[in-house]
Amino acid sequence: MTSSNKLLNKLSGGDRRSIGQSNKVASLVLKRPSLFPQLMQGLWNSDPLIRMRAADAVEKVSLHKPNLLEPFKAKILQMLDEATQQELRWHLAQIIPRLRLSKKDRTRAVSALRLYLDDQSSIVKTFAMQAMADIANTNEKLVPEIRELLTSLTKQGTAAMRARGRKLLRHLARKDRETTS
């Protein structure tokens, strides 16, 4: 069994309500970043449980070491466009703002995340909102567009979307005050 299989096998079994050993895998990869490419392979695994848990572990690792994502930026952006599995989508939404995005990449990411707002999962929708706000925080030109979208979603979205939208709008308003002071 290859080391990649050993790592990904730790993410198998059980059901979708469990994250399995993704915390242990994330901790292991944080200690041994050379394992990150093997973990990334899990995002394309044929087993949906491994995909979702690999995405969870990648998200946790990238929170502390976002630079590990950079060699995979093109593939992550492509997956953002193509993913249909809700657990994968919500983790991708968390991961995308951690990438160094060019103007073209930001446009592509925001377009894909707008499509996530039509997902059946309220979690996917809420994380998409958060991701767009995070991306807007790194690019002032996006703020008006994202503010308008968040304002609309805060009025008509699910309860989770309305709550997150209010929080994000307050944050954008604070940022506006800081840049105009």
CSV table of C-alpha atoms in Angstrom, one decimal:
chain,number,residue,atom,x,y,z
A,1,MET,CA,0.0,0.0,0.0
A,2,THR,CA,1.4,3.4,-1.0
A,3,SER,CA,1.8,6.2,1.6
A,4,SER,CA,-0.9,8.1,-0.3
A,5,ASN,CA,-3.3,5.2,0.1
A,6,LYS,CA,-2.5,4.9,3.8
A,7,LEU,CA,-3.2,8.6,4.3
A,8,LEU,CA,-6.5,8.6,2.4
A,9,ASN,CA,-7.6,5.3,3.9
A,10,LYS,CA,-7.7,7.1,7.2
A,11,LEU,CA,-10.5,9.1,5.7
A,12,SER,CA,-12.7,6.2,4.6
A,13,GLY,CA,-15.6,4.4,6.3
A,14,GLY,CA,-18.6,5.5,8.2
A,15,ASP,CA,-21.1,7.9,6.8
A,16,ARG,CA,-21.5,11.5,5.7
A,17,ARG,CA,-22.5,12.7,9.2
A,18,SER,CA,-19.0,12.0,10.5
A,19,ILE,CA,-15.7,13.7,9.7
A,20,GLY,CA,-13.9,10.4,10.5
A,21,GLN,CA,-10.2,11.0,11.1
A,22,SER,CA,-9.9,14.2,9.2
A,23,ASN,CA,-8.7,16.1,12.3
A,24,LYS,CA,-6.0,13.5,12.8
A,25,VAL,CA,-5.0,13.6,9.1
A,26,ALA,CA,-4.9,17.5,9.2
A,27,SER,CA,-2.7,17.4,12.3
A,28,LEU,CA,-0.4,14.9,10.6
A,29,VAL,CA,-0.1,17.0,7.5
A,30,LEU,CA,0.5,20.1,9.5
A,31,LYS,CA,3.5,18.3,11.1
A,32,ARG,CA,4.6,16.8,7.8
A,33,PRO,CA,3.7,19.3,5.0
A,34,SER,CA,5.3,17.0,2.4
A,35,LEU,CA,2.1,14.9,2.7
A,36,PHE,CA,-0.1,17.8,1.5
A,37,PRO,CA,0.0,16.7,-2.2
A,38,GLN,CA,-1.2,13.2,-1.2
A,39,LEU,CA,-4.1,14.8,0.8
A,40,MET,CA,-5.0,17.0,-2.2
A,41,GLN,CA,-5.3,13.8,-4.3
A,42,GLY,CA,-8.2,12.9,-2.0
A,43,LEU,CA,-10.3,15.7,-3.5
A,44,TRP,CA,-10.6,13.7,-6.7
A,45,ASN,CA,-11.1,10.3,-5.0
A,46,SER,CA,-14.0,8.2,-6.4
A,47,ASP,CA,-15.3,7.7,-2.8
A,48,PRO,CA,-17.5,10.7,-1.8
A,49,LEU,CA,-16.6,10.1,1.9
A,50,ILE,CA,-12.9,10.4,1.2
A,51,ARG,CA,-13.5,13.5,-1.0
A,52,MET,CA,-15.4,15.3,1.7
A,53,ARG,CA,-13.0,14.4,4.5
A,54,ALA,CA,-10.0,15.2,2.4
A,55,ALA,CA,-11.6,18.6,1.7
A,56,ASP,CA,-12.2,19.1,5.4
A,57,ALA,CA,-8.6,18.3,6.2
A,58,VAL,CA,-7.3,20.5,3.4
A,59,GLU,CA,-9.4,23.4,4.7
A,60,LYS,CA,-8.0,22.9,8.2
A,61,VAL,CA,-4.4,22.6,7.0
A,62,SER,CA,-4.8,25.7,4.8
A,63,LEU,CA,-6.1,27.7,7.7
A,64,HIS,CA,-2.6,27.5,9.2
A,65,LYS,CA,-0.5,27.0,6.1
A,66,PRO,CA,-2.3,28.7,3.1
A,67,ASN,CA,0.9,28.7,1.1
A,68,LEU,CA,0.5,24.9,0.6
A,69,LEU,CA,-2.5,25.6,-1.7
A,70,GLU,CA,-0.6,27.6,-4.2
A,71,PRO,CA,0.8,24.8,-6.4
A,72,PHE,CA,-2.8,23.5,-6.7
A,73,LYS,CA,-4.4,26.9,-7.5
A,74,ALA,CA,-5.4,26.1,-11.0
A,75,LYS,CA,-6.9,22.7,-10.1
A,76,ILE,CA,-8.7,24.2,-7.1
A,77,LEU,CA,-10.3,26.9,-9.3
A,78,GLN,CA,-11.3,24.2,-11.8
A,79,MET,CA,-12.8,22.1,-9.0
A,80,LEU,CA,-14.7,25.2,-7.8
A,81,ASP,CA,-16.3,25.4,-11.2
A,82,GLU,CA,-17.1,21.7,-11.4
A,83,ALA,CA,-17.8,20.3,-7.9
A,84,THR,CA,-21.4,19.1,-7.3
A,85,GLN,CA,-20.9,17.4,-3.9
A,86,GLN,CA,-22.2,19.8,-1.2
A,87,GLU,CA,-19.5,19.0,1.3
A,88,LEU,CA,-16.8,19.6,-1.2
A,89,ARG,CA,-18.4,22.8,-2.3
A,90,TRP,CA,-18.6,24.3,1.2
A,91,HIS,CA,-15.0,23.4,1.9
A,92,LEU,CA,-13.9,24.9,-1.5
A,93,ALA,CA,-15.7,28.1,-0.6
A,94,GLN,CA,-13.7,28.3,2.6
A,95,ILE,CA,-10.4,27.5,0.8
A,96,ILE,CA,-10.7,29.9,-2.2
A,97,PRO,CA,-10.1,33.1,-0.3
A,98,ARG,CA,-6.8,31.7,1.0
A,99,LEU,CA,-5.3,31.6,-2.5
A,100,ARG,CA,-3.4,34.5,-4.0
A,101,LEU,CA,-5.9,35.4,-6.8
A,102,SER,CA,-5.2,37.5,-9.8
A,103,LYS,CA,-8.0,39.8,-11.1
A,104,LYS,CA,-9.0,37.1,-13.6
A,105,ASP,CA,-9.0,34.4,-10.8
A,106,ARG,CA,-11.1,36.6,-8.5
A,107,THR,CA,-13.6,37.1,-11.3
A,108,ARG,CA,-13.8,33.4,-12.0
A,109,ALA,CA,-14.1,32.6,-8.3
A,110,VAL,CA,-16.9,35.1,-7.6
A,111,SER,CA,-18.8,33.8,-10.7
A,112,ALA,CA,-18.5,30.2,-9.4
A,113,LEU,CA,-19.5,31.2,-5.9
A,114,ARG,CA,-22.5,33.1,-7.2
A,115,LEU,CA,-23.7,29.8,-8.7
A,116,TYR,CA,-23.2,28.2,-5.3
A,117,LEU,CA,-25.9,30.5,-4.0
A,118,ASP,CA,-28.4,28.2,-5.9
A,119,ASP,CA,-27.2,25.1,-4.1
A,120,GLN,CA,-29.8,23.2,-2.1
A,121,SER,CA,-27.5,23.3,0.9
A,122,SER,CA,-27.8,26.3,3.2
A,123,ILE,CA,-24.2,25.6,4.4
A,124,VAL,CA,-22.9,25.9,0.8
A,125,LYS,CA,-24.8,29.1,0.3
A,126,THR,CA,-23.6,30.6,3.6
A,127,PHE,CA,-19.9,29.7,2.9
A,128,ALA,CA,-20.2,31.1,-0.6
A,129,MET,CA,-21.4,34.4,0.9
A,130,GLN,CA,-18.5,34.4,3.3
A,131,ALA,CA,-16.0,33.6,0.6
A,132,MET,CA,-17.2,36.4,-1.7
A,133,ALA,CA,-17.0,38.9,1.2
A,134,ASP,CA,-13.5,37.6,2.0
A,135,ILE,CA,-12.4,38.1,-1.6
A,136,ALA,CA,-14.0,41.6,-1.7
A,137,ASN,CA,-12.0,42.4,1.4
A,138,THR,CA,-8.8,42.0,-0.7
A,139,ASN,CA,-10.1,44.1,-3.6
A,140,GLU,CA,-11.9,47.3,-3.0
A,141,LYS,CA,-13.4,47.3,-6.5
A,142,LEU,CA,-15.5,44.2,-5.7
A,143,VAL,CA,-16.9,45.7,-2.5
A,144,PRO,CA,-20.0,47.5,-4.0
A,145,GLU,CA,-21.0,44.5,-6.1
A,146,ILE,CA,-20.6,42.1,-3.1
A,147,ARG,CA,-22.3,44.5,-0.7
A,148,GLU,CA,-25.3,44.8,-3.0
A,149,LEU,CA,-25.5,41.0,-3.3
A,150,LEU,CA,-25.2,40.5,0.4
A,151,THR,CA,-27.9,43.1,1.1
A,152,SER,CA,-30.2,41.2,-1.2
A,153,LEU,CA,-29.4,37.8,0.3
A,154,THR,CA,-29.8,39.2,3.8
A,155,LYS,CA,-33.4,40.1,2.9
A,156,GLN,CA,-34.5,37.0,1.1
A,157,GLY,CA,-32.1,34.1,2.0
A,158,THR,CA,-32.4,31.3,4.5
A,159,ALA,CA,-32.1,32.2,8.2
A,160,ALA,CA,-28.4,31.2,8.2
A,161,MET,CA,-27.9,33.4,5.1
A,162,ARG,CA,-29.7,36.3,6.7
A,163,ALA,CA,-27.6,36.1,9.9
A,164,ARG,CA,-24.3,35.7,8.0
A,165,GLY,CA,-25.2,38.4,5.6
A,166,ARG,CA,-25.9,40.9,8.5
A,167,LYS,CA,-22.5,40.0,10.0
A,168,LEU,CA,-20.7,40.4,6.7
A,169,LEU,CA,-22.4,43.7,5.9
A,170,ARG,CA,-21.3,45.1,9.3
A,171,HIS,CA,-17.8,44.0,8.6
A,172,LEU,CA,-17.8,45.6,5.2
A,173,ALA,CA,-19.2,48.8,6.7
A,174,ARG,CA,-16.4,48.8,9.4
A,175,LYS,CA,-13.8,48.3,6.6
A,176,ASP,CA,-15.3,51.3,4.7
A,177,ARG,CA,-15.1,53.5,7.7
A,178,GLU,CA,-11.5,52.5,8.3
A,179,THR,CA,-10.5,53.2,4.7
A,180,THR,CA,-12.2,56.6,4.7
A,181,SER,CA,-10.8,57.7,8.1
